[in-house]
């Protein structure tokens, strides 16, 4: 009999709950991508549907667990990383997915987020970045650009935004990828890679908020210009982009530089090959920080480095200690050490 | 031996070690307590230390104390006043002289009573005895620092290490005075410094030299003998403090439930030792996660509870404040979780190392919305084990967060404990939902406890979602329906109230009726017990009603209260439990005796207060 995990369809991961995001919200596309990715993850990793746990904090994105037909936990504001960490340590066989927004993960949950990344606990964090607070109706977020005019910054923000990739790599993150909500195929593909990675996988999904920050990514997401303004990175492949696949990235001194192949003496041989597995974060950091219009925005898996995970380390240490332990039960414990008879 | 020496036999003795916070007084006191316990006395201890890591040396602010009460009968408190005070410097003497019984013995390190020492401690003169009015006390000026240097001059240790050993010289003197065996402490040195034989030898030598010095000087006219305790129940004993007992009680609950124990926590005084003890217990499969903050501590625990571990989080007052929002989440998701709050002086950072009972209102009410929670309080160092176990049992069987209150006094204090056997503890049977349960409803409840089922992720056929938004009565899906909200608020309250059916009736110590009922809860038990016993020995009709189950309270409370002419609620806060009683049993009039000084009650002040009440003052 063929195992169930071989035959899931996206339909199997749709819950009976009505999806209540605004029409046109990028979240719909991301939900589609997840429901597309999970059958593939199940097939590749031999996971049953019950093995998935979706954990979220608060915000529009955090309604996500209700819409996926598996185990789910809709937590409190900013604390999804902590809750997900507890789930994973309690039962390391579970496939734990954290769904969070830029406000949830990087403002109120900033502490938990960086520490989850630092510990390299094996959870998959889907970070929906729309550069705005949606559920509380239009206040600036930690990723809103300097000067952004919002309800709480009527004269423009005066604070510098976080760049999630920089934060992740700065916290010793081992997996960072980026996608666009509208590119369901790429998003699903990245999610499968994130699931296969042991350790904290952070997938930043640039997501449009139709109500409070519509068009935040139009300059790169727009179909007409997208190919010239983003670069999709794939491990082992040349860093080329552009409608005509004639642009590429080279290293010039200690910086990346965009060149046109066939111009200025640059040939395909000069173009960098993407090495996502390189433990050295230098180039990954530069790729993650590229911003339009100086550079194309990097999509795809930017960093994917193997390392031991927190949950495995906890489990291994417990097993190691138990193997040679003299104390096997609470009775042993109570009677250990200095005791005397009366 | 000195023939002139007299040996006095005593039932009980209190010794207080005091010195600068770098003088090793906590270790000295602990070693003395352990030696007394292993010798066969009943023991109660009270560590009293400053919160500064290192206050300026020799100042009052840096004085660290450790009081040991031991006896040939059951001792319930560390004692109000001490028979012998060891003061390693002028500041320690100044800070502690008021705790010595009139005419008691005071041993000081004479070498520290120099100009510098007196000035640092803020004396007006260079005569401590006159200035502190100690003429009626037996004050022994022993050159402890110089004798320690002399004792260890050939030890090969460096000067700093030698001076650091002076506490062991003082300890040796006390061992002589109370005729304590040295072997337990010598064994401790051998174990503790097993890799440094020269340190073992040095410590042994200085301890013996202190012992011999005390034997040789004629200043110590009498020594004391405290026989082994004979009134203690027969059995095997060990020494235990409240934090260790709490940790072990939690592990015991996990064992009885056959589930792994998970502790997500953040260090905070005085709760940290629970986390430290649990972290050691990987041999019993305990998983500890030192979180990035208090909020993460409880949230990792909630995640672990959802995933099917017995989950706990430990903290003290300010940490509990940070956990408040997550406590509400645990109430809403109806997951088993034990929150241990080791109370300390507040508000805010308050008195981190001092004891208080002032988190009770926070424990009962410190959450947004109608968020009732089971609250339990331990009352002695050793019964922290039982109440931690019960907190786990109630949390898991009733599917509810349970808040366990202890306090700095019982958490750090220690006492001998008759080692129980796990076969005498009840099984814990959480309502775990079986794989493939047909028609599983996440918020369906069992009729007796109103507990919902515990469905672990990973199991087939029972996938479900929980969260902080209001739940549909059965399906657990999000519901904003007004009448559903009322129904859920009601049933969550009723679920907590139903715990009353599963806890023992309240006991009264003393007669079931009388002139005065002394009411207390938590860590004040020993002092209230001794005070009530003293009143009763003097023919007063006084009884004690001491609570461990705070919410819900046992069923028979009103019945007990109604049999006494007067009720006095004694607590180390400004009346939080008294107000809790006023809310729940409005028909009675409650007198109060409150103290908020970062210190336990003394038996003396309690007896005085009770006598005043009886006299109608």
Coordinates of N, CA and C in Angstrom, one line a residue, chain B residues 102-314:
Chain B
X102 N 19.9 37.9 74.8 CA 20.5 38.6 75.9 C 21.5 37.6 76.6
X103 N 22.7 38.0 76.7 CA 23.7 37.2 77.4 C 24.3 36.1 76.5
X104 N 24.0 36.1 75.3 CA 24.5 35.1 74.4 C 26.0 35.3 74.0
X105 N 26.5 34.3 73.3 CA 27.9 34.4 73.0 C 28.1 35.0 71.6
X106 N 29.1 35.9 71.5 CA 29.5 36.5 70.2 C 30.9 36.3 70.0
X107 N 31.2 35.7 68.8 CA 32.6 35.5 68.5 C 33.0 36.4 67.3
X108 N 34.0 37.2 67.5 CA 34.4 38.1 66.4 C 35.8 37.9 66.0
X109 N 36.1 38.3 64.8 CA 37.5 38.2 64.3 C 38.2 39.5 64.8
X110 N 39.0 39.4 65.8 CA 39.6 40.6 66.4 C 40.4 41.4 65.4
X111 N 41.0 40.6 64.5 CA 41.9 41.3 63.5 C 41.2 42.3 62.6
X112 N 39.9 42.2 62.5 CA 39.2 43.1 61.7 C 38.7 44.4 62.5
X113 N 38.8 44.3 63.8 CA 38.3 45.4 64.6 C 39.5 46.5 64.8
X114 N 39.9 46.9 63.6 CA 40.9 48.0 63.6 C 40.3 49.3 63.2
X115 N 41.1 50.3 63.1 CA 40.6 51.6 62.7 C 39.7 51.6 61.4
X116 N 40.3 50.9 60.4 CA 39.7 50.9 59.1 C 38.3 50.2 59.2
X117 N 38.3 49.0 59.9 CA 37.1 48.2 60.1 C 36.0 49.0 60.8
X118 N 36.4 49.7 61.8 CA 35.4 50.5 62.6 C 34.8 51.6 61.7
X119 N 35.7 52.2 61.0 CA 35.3 53.4 60.2 C 34.4 52.9 59.0
X120 N 34.7 51.9 58.4 CA 33.9 51.4 57.3 C 32.5 51.0 57.7
X121 N 32.4 50.5 58.9 CA 31.1 50.1 59.4 C 30.4 51.2 60.1
X122 N 31.0 52.4 60.1 CA 30.3 53.6 60.6 C 30.1 53.7 62.1
X123 N 31.1 53.1 62.9 CA 31.1 53.3 64.3 C 31.5 54.7 64.7
X124 N 31.0 55.1 65.9 CA 31.4 56.4 66.4 C 32.7 56.3 67.2
X125 N 32.9 55.1 67.8 CA 34.1 54.9 68.7 C 34.9 53.7 68.2
X126 N 35.9 53.4 68.9 CA 36.7 52.1 68.6 C 36.4 51.1 69.7
X127 N 35.2 51.1 70.2 CA 34.8 50.2 71.3 C 33.5 49.6 71.0
X128 N 33.5 48.5 70.2 CA 32.2 48.0 69.8 C 31.3 47.5 71.0
X129 N 31.9 47.0 72.0 CA 31.1 46.4 73.1 C 30.3 47.5 73.8
X130 N 31.0 48.6 74.0 CA 30.2 49.7 74.7 C 29.3 50.4 73.8
X131 N 29.7 50.6 72.6 CA 28.9 51.3 71.6 C 27.6 50.6 71.3
X132 N 27.7 49.2 71.2 CA 26.5 48.4 70.9 C 25.8 47.9 72.2
X133 N 26.3 48.3 73.3 CA 25.7 47.9 74.6 C 25.8 46.4 74.8
X134 N 26.9 45.8 74.6 CA 27.1 44.3 74.7 C 27.8 43.9 75.9
X135 N 27.7 44.7 77.0 CA 28.4 44.4 78.2 C 27.9 43.1 78.8
X136 N 26.6 42.8 78.6 CA 26.1 41.6 79.3 C 26.3 40.4 78.4
X137 N 27.0 40.5 77.3 CA 27.2 39.4 76.4 C 28.6 38.8 76.6
X138 N 28.7 37.5 76.2 CA 30.0 36.9 76.2 C 30.7 37.2 74.8
X139 N 31.4 38.2 74.8 CA 32.0 38.6 73.5 C 33.5 38.1 73.5
X140 N 33.8 37.3 72.5 CA 35.1 36.7 72.4 C 35.8 37.3 71.2
X141 N 36.9 38.0 71.5 CA 37.7 38.6 70.4 C 38.8 37.6 70.0
X142 N 38.6 36.9 68.9 CA 39.6 35.8 68.5 C 40.3 36.4 67.3
X143 N 41.7 36.3 67.3 CA 42.4 36.8 66.1 C 42.3 35.8 64.9
X144 N 41.2 35.7 64.4 CA 40.9 34.6 63.4 C 41.7 34.8 62.1
X145 N 41.9 36.0 61.6 CA 42.6 36.2 60.4 C 44.1 35.8 60.6
X146 N 44.7 36.3 61.7 CA 46.1 36.0 61.9 C 46.3 34.5 62.2
X147 N 45.4 33.9 63.0 CA 45.6 32.5 63.3 C 45.4 31.6 62.0
X148 N 44.6 32.1 61.1 CA 44.4 31.3 59.8 C 45.7 31.4 59.0
X149 N 46.3 32.7 59.0 CA 47.5 32.8 58.3 C 48.6 31.9 58.8
X150 N 48.7 31.9 60.2 CA 49.6 31.1 60.9 C 49.4 29.6 60.6
X151 N 48.2 29.2 60.6 CA 47.8 27.8 60.4 C 48.2 27.3 59.0
X152 N 48.1 28.2 58.0 CA 48.3 27.8 56.6 C 49.6 28.3 56.0
X153 N 50.5 28.8 56.9 CA 51.7 29.4 56.4 C 52.6 28.4 55.5
X154 N 52.5 27.1 55.9 CA 53.3 26.2 55.1 C 52.4 25.4 54.1
X155 N 51.3 25.9 53.9 CA 50.3 25.1 53.0 C 50.7 25.2 51.6
X156 N 51.4 26.2 51.2 CA 51.7 26.4 49.7 C 50.6 27.2 49.1
X157 N 49.6 27.5 49.8 CA 48.5 28.3 49.2 C 49.0 29.8 49.1
X158 N 48.4 30.5 48.1 CA 48.7 31.9 48.1 C 48.0 32.7 49.2
X159 N 48.4 33.9 49.4 CA 47.9 34.7 50.5 C 46.4 34.9 50.5
X160 N 45.9 35.1 49.2 CA 44.5 35.4 49.1 C 43.7 34.1 49.5
X161 N 44.1 33.0 49.0 CA 43.4 31.7 49.3 C 43.5 31.5 50.8
X162 N 44.6 31.8 51.4 CA 44.7 31.6 52.9 C 43.7 32.4 53.6
X163 N 43.7 33.7 53.3 CA 42.7 34.6 54.0 C 41.3 34.1 53.7
X164 N 41.0 33.6 52.6 CA 39.7 33.2 52.2 C 39.3 32.0 53.1
X165 N 40.2 31.3 53.7 CA 39.9 30.1 54.5 C 39.5 30.5 56.0
X166 N 39.5 31.8 56.3 CA 39.3 32.1 57.7 C 37.9 31.7 58.2
X167 N 36.9 31.6 57.2 CA 35.6 31.2 57.6 C 35.6 29.8 58.2
X168 N 36.6 28.9 57.6 CA 36.7 27.6 58.1 C 37.3 27.5 59.5
X169 N 38.1 28.5 59.8 CA 38.7 28.6 61.2 C 37.5 28.9 62.1
X170 N 36.7 29.8 61.7 CA 35.5 30.2 62.6 C 34.6 29.0 62.7
X171 N 34.4 28.3 61.6 CA 33.5 27.1 61.7 C 34.1 26.1 62.7
X172 N 35.4 25.9 62.6 CA 36.0 24.9 63.5 C 35.7 25.3 65.0
X173 N 35.8 26.6 65.3 CA 35.5 27.1 66.6 C 34.1 26.7 67.0
X174 N 33.2 26.9 66.1 CA 31.7 26.6 66.4 C 31.5 25.1 66.6
X175 N 32.3 24.4 65.8 CA 32.1 22.9 66.0 C 32.6 22.5 67.4
X176 N 33.6 23.1 67.9 CA 34.0 22.8 69.3 C 32.9 23.2 70.3
X177 N 32.4 24.4 70.1 CA 31.5 24.9 71.1 C 30.2 24.0 71.2
X178 N 29.8 23.4 70.0 CA 28.6 22.6 70.0 C 28.9 21.1 69.8
X179 N 30.2 20.8 70.0 CA 30.5 19.4 70.0 C 30.0 18.7 68.7
X180 N 30.3 19.3 67.6 CA 29.8 18.7 66.3 C 31.0 17.8 65.7
X181 N 30.7 16.7 65.1 CA 31.7 15.9 64.5 C 32.2 16.7 63.2
X182 N 33.5 16.5 63.0 CA 34.1 17.2 61.8 C 34.1 16.4 60.5
X183 N 33.8 15.1 60.7 CA 34.0 14.2 59.5 C 33.1 14.6 58.3
X184 N 31.9 15.0 58.6 CA 31.0 15.3 57.4 C 31.6 16.4 56.6
X185 N 32.1 17.4 57.3 CA 32.6 18.6 56.6 C 33.9 18.2 55.9
X186 N 34.7 17.4 56.5 CA 36.0 16.9 55.9 C 35.7 16.2 54.6
X187 N 34.6 15.4 54.7 CA 34.2 14.6 53.5 C 33.8 15.6 52.3
X188 N 33.1 16.6 52.8 CA 32.7 17.7 51.8 C 33.9 18.2 51.1
X189 N 35.0 18.6 51.9 CA 36.2 19.1 51.2 C 36.8 18.1 50.2
X190 N 36.8 16.9 50.6 CA 37.4 15.8 49.7 C 36.6 15.8 48.4
X191 N 35.3 15.9 48.5 CA 34.5 15.8 47.3 C 34.6 17.1 46.4
X192 N 34.5 18.2 47.1 CA 34.4 19.5 46.4 C 35.8 19.8 45.8
X193 N 36.9 19.5 46.4 CA 38.2 19.8 45.9 C 39.0 18.6 45.5
X194 N 38.3 17.6 45.0 CA 38.9 16.3 44.7 C 40.1 16.4 43.8
X195 N 40.1 17.5 43.0 CA 41.3 17.6 42.0 C 42.4 18.5 42.6
X196 N 42.2 19.0 43.8 CA 43.2 19.9 44.5 C 43.5 19.4 45.9
X197 N 44.3 18.3 46.0 CA 44.5 17.7 47.3 C 45.1 18.7 48.3
X198 N 45.9 19.7 47.8 CA 46.5 20.6 48.8 C 45.4 21.5 49.4
X199 N 44.3 21.8 48.6 CA 43.2 22.6 49.1 C 42.4 21.8 50.2
X200 N 42.2 20.5 49.9 CA 41.5 19.7 50.8 C 42.3 19.7 52.2
X201 N 43.6 19.5 52.1 CA 44.4 19.4 53.3 C 44.4 20.7 54.1
X202 N 44.5 21.8 53.3 CA 44.5 23.1 54.0 C 43.2 23.4 54.7
X203 N 42.1 23.1 54.1 CA 40.8 23.3 54.7 C 40.6 22.4 55.9
X204 N 41.0 21.2 55.8 CA 40.9 20.3 57.0 C 41.8 20.8 58.1
X205 N 43.0 21.3 57.8 CA 43.9 21.8 58.9 C 43.3 23.0 59.5
X206 N 42.8 24.0 58.7 CA 42.3 25.2 59.3 C 41.1 25.0 60.2
X207 N 40.2 24.0 59.7 CA 39.0 23.6 60.5 C 39.4 23.1 61.8
X208 N 40.4 22.1 61.8 CA 40.9 21.5 63.1 C 41.6 22.5 64.0
X209 N 42.3 23.4 63.4 CA 43.0 24.4 64.2 C 42.0 25.4 64.8
X210 N 41.0 25.7 64.1 CA 39.9 26.5 64.7 C 39.3 25.7 65.9
X211 N 39.0 24.5 65.7 CA 38.4 23.6 66.7 C 39.4 23.6 68.0
X212 N 40.7 23.3 67.7 CA 41.6 23.2 68.8 C 41.8 24.6 69.5
X213 N 41.8 25.6 68.8 CA 42.0 26.9 69.3 C 40.9 27.2 70.4
X214 N 39.6 26.9 69.9 CA 38.5 27.1 70.8 C 38.6 26.3 72.1
X215 N 39.1 25.1 71.9 CA 39.3 24.2 73.1 C 40.4 24.7 74.0
X216 N 41.4 25.4 73.5 CA 42.5 25.8 74.3 C 42.3 27.1 75.0
X217 N 41.5 28.0 74.5 CA 41.4 29.3 75.1 C 40.4 29.2 76.3
X218 N 40.7 29.9 77.3 CA 39.8 29.8 78.5 C 38.6 30.7 78.4
X219 N 38.6 31.4 77.3 CA 37.5 32.4 77.2 C 36.2 31.6 77.0
X220 N 36.3 30.4 76.4 CA 35.0 29.7 76.2 C 34.8 28.7 77.4
X221 N 34.1 29.2 78.3 CA 33.9 28.5 79.6 C 33.1 27.2 79.5
X222 N 32.1 27.3 78.6 CA 31.2 26.1 78.5 C 31.0 25.7 77.1
X223 N 30.7 24.5 76.8 CA 30.3 24.1 75.5 C 28.9 23.5 75.7
X224 N 28.3 23.2 74.5 CA 26.9 22.8 74.6 C 26.7 21.5 73.8
X225 N 25.8 20.7 74.3 CA 25.5 19.5 73.7 C 24.0 19.5 73.3
X226 N 23.8 19.2 72.0 CA 22.4 19.1 71.6 C 22.3 17.6 71.1
X227 N 21.5 16.8 71.7 CA 21.4 15.4 71.4 C 20.7 15.2 70.0
X228 N 20.9 14.0 69.5 CA 20.2 13.7 68.3 C 18.6 13.8 68.5
X229 N 17.9 14.1 67.5 CA 16.5 14.3 67.6 C 15.9 12.9 67.8
X230 N 15.0 12.7 68.8 CA 14.4 11.4 69.0 C 12.9 11.5 68.7
X231 N 12.4 12.7 68.5 CA 10.9 12.8 68.3 C 10.6 12.8 66.8
X232 N 11.6 12.8 66.0 CA 11.3 12.7 64.5 C 10.9 11.3 64.2
X233 N 9.9 11.2 63.2 CA 9.5 9.8 62.8 C 10.7 9.1 62.2
X234 N 10.7 7.8 62.5 CA 11.8 6.9 62.0 C 11.8 6.9 60.5
X235 N 13.0 6.8 59.9 CA 13.1 6.7 58.5 C 14.4 7.3 58.0
X236 N 14.5 7.3 56.6 CA 15.7 7.8 56.0 C 15.5 9.3 55.7
X237 N 16.5 10.1 56.1 CA 16.4 11.6 55.9 C 17.4 12.1 55.0
X238 N 17.1 13.3 54.5 CA 18.1 14.1 53.8 C 17.8 15.6 54.0
X239 N 18.7 16.4 53.8 CA 18.5 17.8 53.9 C 18.0 18.3 52.6
X240 N 17.0 19.3 52.6 CA 16.5 19.8 51.3 C 16.1 21.3 51.5
X241 N 16.3 22.1 50.5 CA 15.8 23.4 50.5 C 14.6 23.5 49.5
X242 N 13.9 24.6 49.6 CA 12.6 24.7 48.9 C 12.8 24.7 47.4
X243 N 13.8 25.3 46.9 CA 14.0 25.3 45.4 C 14.3 23.9 44.9
X244 N 15.1 23.2 45.6 CA 15.4 21.9 45.1 C 14.2 21.0 45.2
X245 N 13.5 21.1 46.3 CA 12.2 20.3 46.5 C 11.2 20.6 45.4
X246 N 11.1 21.9 45.0 CA 10.2 22.3 44.0 C 10.6 21.6 42.7
X247 N 11.9 21.7 42.3 CA 12.4 21.1 41.1 C 12.1 19.6 41.1
X248 N 12.3 18.9 42.2 CA 12.1 17.5 42.3 C 10.7 17.1 42.2
X249 N 9.8 17.9 42.8 CA 8.4 17.7 42.8 C 7.8 17.7 41.4
X250 N 8.4 18.7 40.6 CA 8.0 18.8 39.2 C 8.4 17.5 38.4
X251 N 9.6 17.1 38.7 CA 10.1 15.9 38.0 C 9.3 14.7 38.4
X252 N 8.9 14.6 39.7 CA 8.1 13.5 40.1 C 6.7 13.5 39.4
X253 N 6.2 14.7 39.2 CA 4.9 14.7 38.5 C 5.0 14.3 37.1
X254 N 6.1 14.6 36.4 CA 6.4 14.2 35.1 C 6.5 12.7 35.0
X255 N 7.2 12.1 36.0 CA 7.4 10.7 36.0 C 6.0 10.0 36.2
X256 N 5.2 10.5 37.1 CA 3.9 9.8 37.4 C 3.0 10.0 36.2
X257 N 3.2 11.0 35.4 CA 2.3 11.2 34.2 C 2.9 10.5 33.0
X258 N 4.2 9.9 33.1 CA 4.9 9.3 32.0 C 5.1 10.2 30.8
X259 N 5.4 11.5 31.1 CA 5.6 12.5 30.1 C 6.9 13.1 30.3
X260 N 7.6 13.6 29.3 CA 8.9 14.4 29.5 C 8.6 15.7 30.2
X261 N 9.5 16.1 31.0 CA 9.4 17.4 31.7 C 10.1 18.5 30.8
X262 N 9.5 19.6 30.5 CA 10.1 20.7 29.8 C 10.0 21.9 30.7
X263 N 11.1 22.6 30.9 CA 11.1 23.8 31.7 C 11.7 25.0 30.8
X264 N 10.9 25.9 30.5 CA 11.4 27.1 29.8 C 11.4 28.3 30.8
X265 N 12.6 28.8 31.0 CA 12.7 29.8 32.1 C 13.8 30.8 31.9
X266 N 13.8 31.8 32.7 CA 14.8 32.9 32.6 C 15.3 33.1 34.1
X267 N 16.6 33.2 34.2 CA 17.1 33.3 35.6 C 16.6 34.6 36.3
X268 N 16.2 34.4 37.6 CA 15.8 35.5 38.4 C 15.9 35.1 39.9
X269 N 16.5 35.9 40.7 CA 16.5 35.7 42.1 C 15.2 35.8 42.7
X270 N 14.8 34.9 43.7 CA 15.4 33.8 44.1 C 15.0 32.4 43.5
X271 N 14.4 32.5 42.3 CA 13.9 31.3 41.6 C 14.9 30.5 40.9
X272 N 16.0 31.1 40.6 CA 17.0 30.6 39.6 C 17.4 29.1 39.9
X273 N 17.5 28.8 41.2 CA 18.0 27.5 41.6 C 17.1 26.4 41.1
X274 N 15.8 26.7 40.9 CA 14.9 25.6 40.4 C 15.4 25.3 38.9
X275 N 15.7 26.3 38.1 CA 16.2 26.1 36.8 C 17.5 25.3 36.8
X276 N 18.4 25.8 37.7 CA 19.7 25.1 37.8 C 19.6 23.6 38.2
X277 N 18.7 23.3 39.1 CA 18.5 22.0 39.5 C 17.9 21.1 38.4
X278 N 16.9 21.7 37.7 CA 16.3 21.0 36.6 C 17.3 20.7 35.5
X279 N 18.2 21.7 35.2 CA 19.2 21.6 34.2 C 20.1 20.4 34.5
X280 N 20.3 20.1 35.7 CA 21.2 19.0 36.1 C 20.6 17.6 35.8
X281 N 19.3 17.6 35.7 CA 18.5 16.4 35.7 C 18.2 15.8 34.3
X282 N 19.2 16.0 33.4 CA 19.1 15.3 32.1 C 19.1 13.8 32.2
X283 N 19.7 13.3 33.3 CA 19.6 11.9 33.6 C 18.2 11.4 33.7
X284 N 17.3 12.2 34.0 CA 15.9 11.8 34.1 C 15.1 12.4 32.9
X285 N 15.8 12.8 31.9 CA 15.2 13.2 30.6 C 14.6 14.6 30.7
X286 N 15.0 15.4 31.7 CA 14.4 16.8 31.8 C 15.1 17.7 30.7
X287 N 14.2 18.4 30.0 CA 14.7 19.4 29.1 C 14.5 20.8 29.7
X288 N 15.6 21.5 29.7 CA 15.5 22.9 30.2 C 15.9 23.8 29.1
X289 N 15.2 24.9 28.9 CA 15.5 25.9 27.9 C 15.7 27.2 28.6
X290 N 16.9 27.7 28.7 CA 17.2 29.1 29.3 C 16.8 30.1 28.2
X291 N 15.6 30.7 28.3 CA 15.1 31.5 27.3 C 15.8 32.9 27.3
X292 N 15.4 33.7 26.2 CA 16.0 35.0 26.1 C 15.4 36.0 27.1
X293 N 14.2 35.7 27.5 CA 13.5 36.6 28.5 C 12.4 35.8 29.2
X294 N 11.7 36.4 30.1 CA 10.7 35.8 30.9 C 9.5 35.4 30.0
X295 N 9.2 36.3 29.0 CA 8.1 36.0 28.1 C 8.4 34.8 27.3
X296 N 9.6 34.7 26.8 CA 10.0 33.5 26.0 C 9.9 32.3 26.9
X297 N 10.3 32.4 28.1 CA 10.3 31.3 29.1 C 8.9 30.7 29.1
X298 N 7.9 31.5 29.4 CA 6.6 30.9 29.5 C 6.0 30.5 28.1
X299 N 6.4 31.2 27.0 CA 5.9 30.9 25.7 C 6.5 29.6 25.2
X300 N 7.7 29.3 25.4 CA 8.3 28.0 25.1 C 7.6 26.9 25.8
X301 N 7.3 27.2 27.1 CA 6.6 26.2 27.9 C 5.2 25.9 27.4
X302 N 4.5 27.0 26.9 CA 3.2 26.8 26.4 C 3.2 26.0 25.1
X303 N 4.2 26.3 24.3 CA 4.4 25.5 23.0 C 4.7 24.0 23.3
X304 N 5.5 23.8 24.4 CA 5.9 22.4 24.8 C 4.6 21.7 25.3
X305 N 3.8 22.5 26.0 CA 2.6 21.9 26.6 C 1.6 21.5 25.4
X306 N 1.5 22.3 24.4 CA 0.7 22.0 23.2 C 1.2 20.7 22.6
X307 N 2.6 20.6 22.5 CA 3.2 19.5 21.8 C 3.2 18.2 22.7
X308 N 2.7 18.3 23.9 CA 2.6 17.1 24.7 C 3.6 16.8 25.8
X309 N 4.4 17.8 26.2 CA 5.3 17.6 27.4 C 4.6 18.2 28.6
X310 N 5.0 17.7 29.8 CA 4.6 18.4 31.0 C 5.5 19.6 31.1
X311 N 4.9 20.8 31.0 CA 5.7 22.0 30.8 C 5.5 22.9 32.0
X312 N 6.7 23.5 32.4 CA 6.7 24.4 33.5 C 7.6 25.6 33.2
X313 N 7.3 26.7 33.9 CA 8.1 27.9 33.9 C 8.3 28.4 35.3
X314 N 9.5 28.9 35.6 CA 9.8 29.4 36.9 C 10.2 30.8 37.0

